[in-house]
Coordinates of C-alpha atoms (C1' of nucleotides) in Angstrom, one line a residue:
Chain A
M233 CA 55.5 43.1 -35.1
E234 CA 56.2 43.5 -38.6
L235 CA 58.5 45.4 -41.4
P236 CA 56.3 46.9 -44.1
N237 CA 58.8 46.8 -46.7
H238 CA 60.1 43.5 -46.0
A239 CA 58.6 41.9 -49.1
K240 CA 59.4 44.5 -51.3
Q241 CA 62.8 44.9 -50.5
L242 CA 63.2 40.9 -50.9
L243 CA 61.9 41.7 -54.1
L244 CA 64.1 44.2 -54.9
Q245 CA 67.2 42.2 -53.9
L246 CA 66.2 39.0 -55.9
N247 CA 65.5 41.0 -58.5
Q248 CA 69.2 42.9 -58.1
Q249 CA 70.6 39.1 -57.8
R250 CA 69.0 38.2 -60.8
A251 CA 70.6 40.7 -62.8
K252 CA 73.8 40.2 -61.5
G253 CA 73.1 36.3 -62.2
F254 CA 73.8 35.7 -58.3
L255 CA 72.6 32.4 -57.1
C256 CA 70.5 32.2 -60.3
D257 CA 69.7 28.4 -60.6
V258 CA 67.5 28.1 -63.7
I259 CA 68.2 29.2 -67.2
I260 CA 65.2 29.9 -69.8
V261 CA 65.8 29.5 -73.3
V262 CA 63.3 31.3 -75.4
E263 CA 64.5 31.4 -79.1
N264 CA 68.0 32.0 -78.9
A265 CA 68.0 34.2 -76.0
L266 CA 69.0 33.0 -72.2
F267 CA 67.1 34.2 -69.6
R268 CA 68.7 33.5 -65.9
A269 CA 66.3 33.4 -62.7
H270 CA 65.8 31.8 -59.6
K271 CA 63.7 28.7 -59.4
N272 CA 62.0 29.9 -56.2
V273 CA 60.9 33.1 -57.8
L274 CA 59.8 31.3 -60.8
A275 CA 58.0 28.7 -59.0
A276 CA 56.2 31.1 -56.5
S277 CA 54.9 33.0 -59.5
S278 CA 53.7 30.3 -61.8
M279 CA 52.2 26.7 -61.5
Y280 CA 53.7 26.2 -64.9
F281 CA 57.3 27.0 -63.6
K282 CA 56.9 25.2 -60.1
S283 CA 56.5 21.8 -62.2
L284 CA 59.2 22.6 -64.3
V285 CA 62.1 23.7 -61.9
L286 CA 61.8 20.8 -60.2
H287 CA 63.4 18.6 -62.4
D288 CA 65.3 21.1 -65.0
N289 CA 68.1 23.9 -64.5
L290 CA 67.3 24.5 -68.1
I291 CA 63.8 25.5 -69.6
H292 CA 63.1 26.0 -73.5
L293 CA 60.0 27.7 -73.8
D294 CA 57.8 27.6 -76.8
T295 CA 59.0 30.3 -79.1
D296 CA 55.1 30.1 -80.5
M297 CA 53.8 31.6 -77.5
V298 CA 56.6 33.7 -75.7
S299 CA 59.3 35.7 -77.9
P300 CA 62.1 36.7 -75.6
T301 CA 61.3 40.4 -75.9
V302 CA 57.8 39.4 -74.2
F303 CA 59.6 36.7 -71.9
R304 CA 61.7 39.4 -70.7
Q305 CA 58.9 41.5 -69.7
V306 CA 57.3 38.6 -68.2
L307 CA 60.2 38.1 -66.3
D308 CA 60.3 41.4 -65.1
F309 CA 57.1 41.5 -64.2
I310 CA 57.3 38.3 -62.2
Y311 CA 60.2 40.0 -60.2
T312 CA 58.7 43.1 -59.8
G313 CA 54.9 43.0 -60.0
K314 CA 55.0 45.2 -63.0
V315 CA 54.7 45.6 -66.4
L316 CA 57.0 48.0 -67.8
P317 CA 56.3 50.0 -71.0
G318 CA 58.0 49.3 -74.0
E319 CA 59.9 51.3 -76.0
Q320 CA 58.6 50.5 -79.6
P321 CA 56.1 50.4 -79.6
A322 CA 55.5 52.9 -75.9
E323 CA 53.3 50.2 -74.5
P324 CA 53.6 46.8 -74.2
N325 CA 52.0 44.3 -76.9
F326 CA 49.4 43.2 -74.4
S327 CA 48.1 40.4 -77.0
T328 CA 51.4 38.7 -76.8
L329 CA 51.7 39.3 -73.3
L330 CA 48.6 37.9 -72.7
T331 CA 49.4 34.8 -74.5
A332 CA 52.7 34.4 -72.9
A333 CA 51.1 35.0 -69.3
S334 CA 48.3 32.3 -70.1
Y335 CA 50.9 29.7 -71.4
L336 CA 53.5 30.6 -68.2
Q337 CA 50.4 30.4 -66.0
L338 CA 50.7 33.8 -64.9
P339 CA 47.1 34.5 -63.8
E340 CA 47.6 37.9 -62.8
L341 CA 49.6 39.0 -65.5
A342 CA 46.7 37.6 -68.0
A343 CA 44.5 39.7 -66.0
L344 CA 46.5 42.7 -66.2
C345 CA 46.8 42.1 -69.9
R346 CA 42.9 41.3 -70.4
R347 CA 42.3 44.5 -68.7
K348 CA 44.4 46.2 -70.7
L349 CA 43.1 45.0 -74.2
K350 CA 39.4 45.6 -72.7
R351 CA 40.1 49.0 -71.9
A352 CA 41.9 49.2 -75.3
G353 CA 38.6 47.9 -76.9
K354 CA 40.8 45.4 -78.5
P355 CA 39.5 41.8 -78.9
F356 CA 41.0 38.8 -77.2
S357 CA 39.7 35.6 -77.4
S358 CA 38.0 34.5 -74.5
G359 CA 38.6 30.7 -75.2
R360 CA 40.3 29.0 -72.7
A361 CA 42.8 31.3 -71.0
G362 CA 41.6 33.8 -73.3
V363 CA 44.6 33.3 -75.7
P364 CA 44.4 34.0 -79.1
G365 CA 44.4 30.4 -81.2
V366 CA 43.8 28.0 -78.6
G367 CA 40.8 27.2 -79.9
R368 CA 42.8 24.9 -82.3
P369 CA 44.4 21.9 -80.8
A370 CA 48.0 22.4 -80.5
R371 CA 50.2 21.5 -83.4
G372 CA 52.0 19.3 -80.6
Q373 CA 53.1 19.2 -77.3
R374 CA 55.5 17.1 -76.1
L375 CA 58.2 16.9 -73.3
S376 CA 61.5 15.5 -74.4
A377 CA 63.3 13.1 -72.5
A378 CA 65.0 15.5 -71.2
S379 CA 62.2 17.1 -69.7
V380 CA 63.3 20.2 -71.9
I381 CA 59.9 21.9 -73.0
Q382 CA 58.8 22.1 -76.3
A383 CA 55.4 22.9 -76.3
R384 CA 53.8 24.3 -79.6
Y385 CA 51.1 26.6 -80.2
P386 CA 49.9 28.3 -82.7
A387 CA 49.8 32.4 -83.1
A388 CA 51.4 35.1 -81.1
S389 CA 54.8 34.6 -83.0
E390 CA 53.5 37.1 -85.8
N391 CA 52.8 39.7 -83.0
R392 CA 55.9 39.4 -81.1
K393 CA 57.7 41.1 -83.9
A394 CA 56.2 44.3 -83.2
V395 CA 57.3 44.2 -79.6
H396 CA 60.8 45.8 -78.3
P397 CA 62.3 45.4 -75.3
P398 CA 61.8 48.2 -72.9
K399 CA 65.2 49.8 -71.9
E400 CA 65.3 49.3 -68.4
L401 CA 64.2 47.2 -66.0
P402 CA 62.1 48.3 -63.1
Q403 CA 64.3 48.9 -60.3
S404 CA 65.9 51.5 -62.5
K405 CA 62.7 52.8 -63.6
G406 CA 59.3 53.3 -61.4
S407 CA 59.0 54.4 -57.7
D408 CA 59.9 51.8 -55.3
D409 CA 56.3 52.8 -53.8
E410 CA 54.6 51.3 -56.7
L411 CA 55.8 47.7 -55.8
F412 CA 53.2 45.6 -53.7
L413 CA 55.3 42.8 -52.9
G414 CA 54.1 40.8 -50.2
A415 CA 55.3 37.7 -48.6
P416 CA 55.9 34.8 -50.5
G417 CA 53.5 31.7 -50.4
Q418 CA 53.2 29.9 -47.5
E419 CA 55.1 27.0 -48.7
N420 CA 57.6 29.0 -49.2
S421 CA 57.6 31.8 -46.7
H422 CA 60.9 33.3 -47.2
P423 CA 61.8 33.3 -51.0
L424 CA 65.7 32.8 -50.0
S425 CA 65.2 30.2 -48.0
R426 CA 65.1 27.9 -50.9
I427 CA 68.1 29.4 -52.3
S428 CA 71.1 27.9 -51.4
C429 CA 74.2 26.6 -52.7
K430 CA 74.6 23.3 -51.0
N431 CA 76.2 21.1 -54.0
G432 CA 79.1 23.5 -55.7
G433 CA 79.9 20.6 -58.0
D434 CA 76.9 20.3 -59.8
G435 CA 77.5 22.1 -63.2
A436 CA 76.2 25.7 -63.7
S437 CA 73.3 26.4 -61.6
C438 CA 74.1 28.0 -58.0
G439 CA 75.3 24.6 -57.2
G440 CA 73.3 23.2 -59.7
S441 CA 70.1 21.7 -59.2
S442 CA 70.6 20.9 -55.8
G443 CA 68.0 21.3 -53.3
N444 CA 66.4 24.4 -54.7
S445 CA 65.2 22.2 -57.2
G446 CA 62.2 22.6 -56.0
G447 CA 60.1 23.0 -52.7
S448 CA 59.5 19.8 -51.3
E449 CA 63.0 18.6 -52.0
Q450 CA 64.7 21.3 -50.3
E451 CA 61.9 20.8 -47.4
L452 CA 63.2 17.0 -47.6
G453 CA 66.7 17.9 -47.7
L454 CA 67.1 16.5 -50.8
D455 CA 69.7 16.7 -53.8
L456 CA 68.2 16.4 -57.1
S457 CA 71.7 16.7 -58.9
K458 CA 72.3 13.8 -57.2
K459 CA 70.0 11.0 -57.2
S460 CA 66.1 11.1 -57.4
P461 CA 63.6 8.8 -59.0
P462 CA 62.5 9.0 -62.5
L463 CA 61.2 12.3 -63.2
Q464 CA 57.7 13.3 -62.9
P465 CA 57.2 14.6 -66.2
P466 CA 56.2 18.5 -65.5
A467 CA 52.3 19.4 -65.4
P468 CA 51.4 20.6 -69.3
G469 CA 50.4 24.2 -69.7
P470 CA 47.5 25.0 -69.2
L471 CA 45.7 25.3 -72.5
L472 CA 45.8 21.8 -72.9
G473 CA 42.7 20.1 -74.3
P474 CA 42.0 16.7 -74.5
D475 CA 43.4 16.4 -78.0
D476 CA 46.6 17.9 -76.9
L477 CA 46.6 15.4 -73.7
G478 CA 46.5 12.6 -76.3
Q479 CA 49.9 13.8 -77.8
L480 CA 51.2 13.3 -74.4
S481 CA 52.7 10.1 -73.0
D482 CA 51.1 8.2 -70.5
S483 CA 53.3 9.5 -67.5
Q484 CA 52.2 12.8 -68.5
H485 CA 48.9 12.2 -68.6
G486 CA 49.4 11.2 -65.2
S487 CA 50.9 14.7 -64.2
P488 CA 49.4 16.6 -61.7
A489 CA 46.5 18.9 -63.1
P490 CA 47.6 22.3 -64.1
A491 CA 46.6 25.0 -61.8
S492 CA 43.1 25.7 -62.5
T493 CA 43.5 29.2 -63.1
N494 CA 43.1 31.1 -66.1
S495 CA 40.0 32.6 -67.1
A496 CA 37.9 31.6 -64.6
S497 CA 39.7 32.9 -61.7
Y498 CA 40.5 36.2 -63.1
A499 CA 38.4 38.4 -60.9
E500 CA 38.8 41.9 -62.9
P501 CA 37.7 44.3 -60.0
G502 CA 38.2 48.1 -61.2
G503 CA 39.8 49.6 -63.9
P504 CA 43.4 48.8 -64.9
P505 CA 46.1 49.8 -63.0
E506 CA 48.5 52.6 -64.5
D507 CA 51.6 51.9 -66.3
P508 CA 53.8 50.6 -65.1
M509 CA 51.3 48.2 -64.2
E510 CA 51.4 46.1 -60.7
V511 CA 49.5 43.5 -59.3
E512 CA 47.8 43.6 -56.1
G513 CA 46.3 40.4 -54.6
P514 CA 42.4 40.6 -54.8
G515 CA 42.9 40.7 -50.9
G516 CA 45.0 43.6 -51.1
P517 CA 48.7 44.2 -50.9
E518 CA 49.2 41.6 -48.8
E519 CA 47.9 39.1 -51.1
N520 CA 50.5 40.0 -53.7
H521 CA 51.2 38.3 -57.3
L522 CA 53.7 36.0 -55.8
G523 CA 51.5 34.5 -53.2
L524 CA 48.3 33.8 -55.1
L525 CA 49.7 30.8 -57.1
E526 CA 51.1 29.2 -54.4
G527 CA 49.0 26.7 -52.1
P528 CA 47.3 23.7 -52.8
G529 CA 48.6 23.3 -56.2
G530 CA 52.1 22.7 -54.9
Q531 CA 53.2 19.3 -55.3
P532 CA 55.3 17.8 -52.7
R533 CA 57.6 15.2 -54.3
K534 CA 57.8 11.9 -52.9
S535 CA 61.0 10.8 -50.8
L536 CA 63.9 10.7 -52.7
R537 CA 66.3 7.7 -52.1
H538 CA 69.8 8.6 -51.0
L539 CA 72.2 5.7 -51.6
A540 CA 75.6 7.1 -50.8
R541 CA 77.9 6.3 -53.3
K542 CA 81.6 6.1 -53.3
K543 CA 82.4 8.5 -56.0
E544 CA 80.9 11.9 -55.1
W545 CA 79.0 13.4 -58.0
S546 CA 80.6 16.7 -57.3
K547 CA 84.0 14.9 -58.1
A548 CA 82.2 13.3 -61.1
E549 CA 81.1 16.9 -62.1
G550 CA 84.7 17.7 -61.5
T551 CA 85.9 15.9 -64.4
S552 CA 83.7 17.1 -66.5
C553 CA 84.4 20.1 -68.9
C554 CA 84.4 23.3 -66.6
P555 CA 83.8 22.6 -63.0
G556 CA 84.4 26.3 -62.6
D557 CA 81.0 26.8 -64.7
E558 CA 78.9 27.2 -61.3
E559 CA 81.4 29.7 -60.1
E560 CA 80.9 31.7 -63.5
L561 CA 77.4 31.3 -63.5
E562 CA 76.9 32.7 -60.2
E563 CA 78.9 35.7 -60.4
G564 CA 80.3 35.8 -63.8
L565 CA 77.4 36.6 -66.0
P566 CA 75.9 40.2 -65.4
N567 CA 72.1 41.1 -66.4
G568 CA 70.5 37.8 -65.5
I569 CA 71.2 36.3 -69.0
L570 CA 73.8 33.8 -69.9
G571 CA 76.6 35.5 -71.9
A572 CA 79.2 33.1 -73.1
G573 CA 82.6 33.7 -73.9
G574 CA 81.8 32.1 -77.0
A575 CA 84.8 32.2 -79.1
P576 CA 84.0 33.7 -82.5
Y577 CA 84.3 31.5 -85.6
G578 CA 87.5 30.4 -86.6
E579 CA 88.6 30.4 -83.1
P580 CA 89.8 27.1 -82.1
P581 CA 87.9 25.0 -79.4
Y582 CA 87.7 26.8 -76.3
P583 CA 90.4 25.6 -73.7
C584 CA 88.1 24.2 -71.3
K585 CA 90.6 23.0 -68.7
E586 CA 92.4 26.2 -69.0
E587 CA 89.5 28.3 -68.7
M588 CA 88.8 25.9 -65.3
E589 CA 92.2 27.0 -64.2
N590 CA 91.5 30.6 -64.9
G591 CA 87.8 29.8 -63.6
K592 CA 87.8 32.5 -61.2
E593 CA 89.6 35.2 -63.6
L594 CA 87.1 34.4 -66.1
S595 CA 84.2 34.7 -63.9
E596 CA 85.4 38.2 -62.7
E597 CA 85.7 39.1 -66.3
S598 CA 82.8 38.2 -67.9
G599 CA 81.1 41.3 -67.1
Q600 CA 83.4 43.2 -69.5
S601 CA 83.8 39.9 -72.1
E602 CA 80.2 39.8 -72.6
G603 CA 80.6 42.8 -74.9
E604 CA 84.0 43.4 -75.6
G605 CA 86.2 40.4 -74.2
A606 CA 88.3 38.4 -76.5
G607 CA 85.9 35.8 -76.4
G608 CA 83.9 38.1 -78.6
P609 CA 80.1 38.8 -78.3
A610 CA 78.1 36.3 -76.0
G611 CA 77.6 33.0 -77.2
A612 CA 74.0 31.9 -78.1
G613 CA 72.2 29.3 -77.0
G614 CA 70.7 26.9 -79.4
A615 CA 71.3 28.4 -82.6
A616 CA 73.9 30.3 -81.9
N617 CA 73.6 33.1 -84.0
Y618 CA 72.9 35.6 -81.3
V619 CA 72.3 36.0 -77.9
Y620 CA 69.5 38.7 -76.6
R621 CA 71.3 41.0 -74.3
Q622 CA 69.0 41.9 -71.2
E623 CA 70.0 45.0 -69.9
G624 CA 68.6 47.5 -67.6
F625 CA 71.0 46.9 -64.7
E626 CA 74.3 47.7 -66.1
A627 CA 75.7 49.6 -68.9
V628 CA 76.2 47.5 -71.9
P629 CA 78.7 48.2 -74.7
Y630 CA 76.1 47.7 -77.3
G631 CA 73.8 50.2 -76.6
D632 CA 70.3 49.3 -78.1
N633 CA 71.5 46.9 -80.3
L634 CA 70.4 43.7 -78.0
Y635 CA 70.9 41.1 -81.0
V636 CA 74.8 40.4 -81.5
C637 CA 76.2 38.3 -84.3
I638 CA 78.7 36.0 -82.8
P639 CA 80.9 35.6 -85.8
C640 CA 81.4 39.2 -86.3
G641 CA 80.2 41.2 -82.8
K642 CA 78.0 43.4 -84.8
G643 CA 75.0 44.2 -82.8
F644 CA 71.3 44.9 -84.3
P645 CA 68.5 46.3 -82.7
S646 CA 66.1 43.6 -84.0
S647 CA 66.2 39.9 -84.3
E648 CA 65.1 40.4 -87.7
Q649 CA 68.1 42.6 -88.4
L650 CA 70.4 40.4 -87.1
N651 CA 68.8 37.4 -88.9
A652 CA 69.3 39.2 -92.0
H653 CA 72.5 40.1 -91.1
V654 CA 73.6 36.4 -90.3
E655 CA 72.5 35.6 -94.2
T656 CA 75.5 37.8 -95.2
H657 CA 78.0 35.1 -93.4
T658 CA 78.1 32.9 -95.9
E659 CA 79.0 29.0 -95.6
E660 CA 82.7 29.7 -97.3
E661 CA 83.1 31.8 -93.5
L662 CA 82.7 28.4 -91.9
F663 CA 83.4 25.7 -94.9
V664 CA 87.4 26.1 -94.5
K665 CA 88.6 23.7 -96.9
E666 CA 92.3 23.3 -97.5
E667 CA 92.8 22.4 -101.2
G668 CA 91.5 18.9 -101.1
T669 CA 92.8 18.1 -97.5
Y670 CA 91.0 19.3 -94.4
G671 CA 93.3 20.4 -91.9
G672 CA 93.2 21.6 -88.5
G673 CA 92.2 19.5 -85.8
G674 CA 92.1 16.8 -88.4
P675 CA 89.4 13.7 -87.4
A676 CA 88.5 12.6 -84.6
P677 CA 90.6 9.7 -83.4
E678 CA 87.6 7.3 -83.9
E679 CA 86.9 8.6 -87.1
E680 CA 90.5 7.5 -88.0
A681 CA 89.5 4.4 -86.8
E682 CA 86.6 4.2 -88.5
D683 CA 87.6 3.3 -92.1
L684 CA 86.5 -0.3 -91.0
S685 CA 83.5 0.7 -90.9
A686 CA 83.5 2.4 -94.3
P687 CA 80.7 1.2 -96.8
S688 CA 82.5 -0.2 -99.8
P689 CA 82.5 1.8 -103.0
A690 CA 79.8 -1.1 -104.5
Y691 CA 77.5 -0.4 -101.8
A692 CA 77.8 3.6 -101.2
A693 CA 77.5 3.8 -105.0
E694 CA 73.9 1.8 -104.5
Q695 CA 72.7 2.8 -101.2
R696 CA 74.6 6.1 -100.6
P697 CA 74.5 8.2 -103.8
F698 CA 75.6 11.5 -101.3
K699 CA 79.6 11.2 -101.5
C700 CA 81.4 13.2 -99.0
S701 CA 83.9 15.4 -100.9
G702 CA 86.1 15.7 -98.4
C703 CA 86.5 11.8 -97.4
E704 CA 85.4 8.5 -98.8
K705 CA 82.4 8.4 -96.9
S706 CA 79.0 8.4 -98.6
Y707 CA 75.1 8.5 -97.0
K708 CA 71.8 8.0 -97.9
D709 CA 70.5 11.1 -97.7
P710 CA 71.9 15.0 -98.2
A711 CA 71.3 16.1 -94.8
T712 CA 73.6 13.4 -93.3
L713 CA 76.3 14.4 -95.9
R714 CA 75.7 17.7 -94.7
Q715 CA 76.0 16.8 -91.1
H716 CA 79.1 14.7 -91.6
E717 CA 80.6 17.8 -94.3
K718 CA 80.4 19.7 -91.0
T719 CA 82.8 17.3 -89.0
H720 CA 85.5 18.7 -92.0
W721 CA 85.2 22.1 -90.7
L722 CA 87.9 23.7 -89.0
T723 CA 85.4 25.9 -87.2
R724 CA 82.4 24.5 -84.9
P725 CA 79.5 26.6 -85.2
F726 CA 77.7 25.4 -82.1
P727 CA 79.5 27.1 -78.9
C728 CA 78.5 26.0 -75.8
N729 CA 77.4 29.5 -73.9
I730 CA 78.8 28.1 -70.7
C731 CA 82.2 27.1 -71.7
G732 CA 82.7 28.4 -75.0
K733 CA 83.7 25.0 -76.3
M734 CA 82.6 24.5 -79.8
F735 CA 80.8 21.6 -81.1
T736 CA 80.1 20.7 -84.7
Q737 CA 76.6 19.3 -84.2
R738 CA 74.1 21.4 -82.2
G739 CA 72.8 18.0 -80.3
T740 CA 76.1 17.2 -79.1
M741 CA 76.3 20.9 -77.7
T742 CA 72.8 20.7 -76.0
R743 CA 73.9 17.0 -74.8
H744 CA 76.9 19.0 -73.5
M745 CA 74.9 21.8 -71.7
R746 CA 73.3 19.0 -69.9
S747 CA 76.4 18.2 -68.1
H748 CA 76.6 22.0 -67.3
L749 CA 73.6 22.1 -65.9
G750 CA 73.4 18.6 -64.1
L751 CA 70.3 17.6 -66.2
K752 CA 70.2 14.1 -65.6
P753 CA 66.7 13.3 -66.8
F754 CA 67.4 9.4 -66.8
A755 CA 67.2 7.7 -63.4
C756 CA 67.6 4.2 -62.4
E757 CA 64.7 3.0 -60.7
E758 CA 67.1 0.3 -58.7
C759 CA 69.4 2.7 -57.1
G760 CA 68.3 6.3 -57.9
M761 CA 71.2 7.1 -60.0
R762 CA 70.6 9.6 -63.0
F763 CA 72.0 9.8 -65.9
T764 CA 72.4 12.5 -69.0
R765 CA 71.4 9.8 -71.5
Q766 CA 69.2 6.7 -71.9
Y767 CA 71.9 4.9 -73.2
R768 CA 74.0 5.2 -70.3
L769 CA 71.4 4.0 -67.8
T770 CA 70.5 0.9 -70.1
E771 CA 74.1 0.4 -69.5
H772 CA 73.9 1.2 -66.0
M773 CA 71.1 -1.4 -65.6
R774 CA 73.3 -4.1 -66.6
V775 CA 75.3 -3.5 -63.3
H776 CA 71.8 -4.6 -61.5
S777 CA 71.0 -7.1 -63.8
G778 CA 74.3 -8.9 -63.9
E779 CA 74.3 -9.4 -67.3
K780 CA 77.1 -9.1 -69.1
P781 CA 76.5 -9.1 -73.0
Y782 CA 80.0 -8.4 -74.3
E783 CA 82.2 -11.5 -74.3
C784 CA 85.8 -11.5 -75.0
H785 CA 86.3 -14.4 -77.7
L786 CA 90.2 -15.2 -76.4
C787 CA 89.6 -15.8 -72.7
G788 CA 85.9 -15.9 -72.6
G789 CA 85.8 -12.9 -70.1
K790 CA 82.3 -10.9 -70.0
F791 CA 81.6 -7.4 -69.8
T792 CA 78.7 -5.2 -69.0
Q793 CA 80.6 -2.5 -71.3
Q794 CA 81.2 -2.9 -74.6
R795 CA 83.9 -0.5 -74.3
N796 CA 85.5 -2.4 -71.3
L797 CA 85.5 -5.2 -73.5
I798 CA 87.4 -3.3 -76.2
S799 CA 89.9 -2.1 -73.6
H800 CA 90.2 -5.6 -72.3
L801 CA 90.7 -6.8 -75.6
R802 CA 93.8 -4.4 -76.2
M803 CA 95.4 -5.9 -73.2
H804 CA 95.2 -9.2 -75.3
T805 CA 96.6 -7.8 -78.1
S806 CA 99.1 -5.1 -76.6
P807 CA 102.8 -6.4 -77.2
S808 CA 103.1 -6.3 -73.3
Chain B
dC282 C1' 103.2 0.3 -56.8
dT283 C1' 101.1 -1.8 -60.6
dG284 C1' 98.0 -3.8 -63.9
dG285 C1' 93.2 -5.4 -65.1
dG286 C1' 88.2 -4.8 -64.2
dG287 C1' 84.1 -2.1 -63.4
dA288 C1' 81.7 2.0 -63.9
dA289 C1' 81.0 6.0 -65.5
dG290 C1' 81.7 10.8 -68.1
dG291 C1' 82.2 13.4 -72.4
dG292 C1' 82.7 14.3 -77.6
dG293 C1' 81.8 12.6 -82.5
dC294 C1' 79.0 10.9 -85.6
dC295 C1' 75.3 8.5 -87.9
dC296 C1' 70.4 7.5 -88.2
Chain C
dT133 C1' 66.3 17.1 -82.6
dG134 C1' 67.1 13.1 -80.2
dG135 C1' 68.7 8.3 -80.4
dG136 C1' 72.0 5.2 -80.4
dC137 C1' 76.4 3.9 -80.4
dC138 C1' 81.0 4.4 -80.8
dC139 C1' 85.7 5.6 -78.9
dC140 C1' 88.8 8.0 -75.5
dT141 C1' 89.5 9.0 -70.7
dT142 C1' 89.2 8.9 -65.6
dC143 C1' 88.2 7.2 -61.3
dC144 C1' 88.0 3.7 -58.1
dC145 C1' 89.2 -0.9 -56.3
dC146 C1' 91.3 -4.8 -55.6
dA147 C1' 94.5 -8.7 -56.2

DNA sequence: CTGGGGAAGGGGCCC
DNA sequence: TGGGCCCCTTCCCCA
């Protein structure tokens, strides 16, 4: 007995869920655009993603290799098996698509692009993976401690500008009959089998990175969001040569080899399919585009230790900024892309705890607020200048203007136009200064107490020539001064696109995002506990080593944490 | 019940 | 951009 359309329907469902952000458990950041998707689907489509989604809920893609527009097509392809014709130009830019497909280890898509290019008589590099420019060593590929991918490759960036997003996603366009989507890979016989939200407390992503962090973990009933051994770095991209590998850390050398796909495995039988292109596996429809990559390449991870902690992580997450985030992420943001409720500049920091209380309401409203809500246009990730609006499933108020300026809410059809517009927002708009003094929230508490550490005038004059006009502080270099001066701004340029909280530094916002997403790259080898910061792990390790480097000079009490010594000292000095 | 200590989370800020 | 360190805060345990 066999349901003929089972796989097709399943994919359609998944695609619809992606459109609504339902059960999406991973965010892919491409430039300033955020795409939400399902780890399982990505993992079933690409060995590259498979290795990455094991560890991360937030994946940054190299913008030299894939632009938001192209990635959107890639994502559509993953979910539908079709490459949709673009709007401007009417045909997808197969060159950039090929670059992206190779980078992301999507051999079928790459093969399709090659066929298309071949047919069009356009040359494409027959080097490794057929990616233009890959003959050169990569500028550098490294995986940050947070396992955020920052692989960099040359080329492609000049091409991607020519590609504009297609108007509609597949399900609203081409006929269902065009789909050939059979059963997913063997390892994951049912795509939904891995998508379960068993840990509602873990940040944003559908119960966070819980079990669905990867095939094997789920099968083992493990929960990455709680504890796991130190991260295995994701497999490097498919295009790394010896030179590239040389730039990786030792641990990355030990990574499983990338899927041996690429050009060698690309059978190119017959002519190119008609547009929208779709994929059939070499063995016909039953060997569909999602099934090809599953198989021996999958790397089951070793068993993870589960040490019960008294404090449940869900509880710990509950103390974080917005415990309701997962709810928002599950239901609140349509179109499969992170909207944000990012407040426009000038607004006070988003009242996160209120949002928590009103989480339900927000999540229900976010579909509307994405375009017109009080929070203004969706906040962006990273640079926070704009957000690329993935569309196609629901009407969007901005129409064709997919790139939205956060400060003013204007929409633009292209990132170039938006960037040009963003330039018109002068720093004066952001740098709100009140005649000689800085108002607003005022300095942070610790900032007030930092006067003690302020350098002496003489020192400042000699060593720190760059003086802040708003306070007495001075710095060695102008960049640091600029960074410091942001602390005086009334506005905070970097909004969290999940809870809308505003930050003065991008790094702080990124770190904050980690807590939403449950990204805890630093694992204790002793107990498996994970941390968002290296420093925390270092601090934590003292629990195991028994080291107590902080000693009270009054009573001789020793502490593992300096902050505990400080609070202890307060006990000594407080009147009571 | 209360206060102190241990441990941890988050944000600010400088390098 | 990320690391490191600071501070504030919270939670839990225990005396």
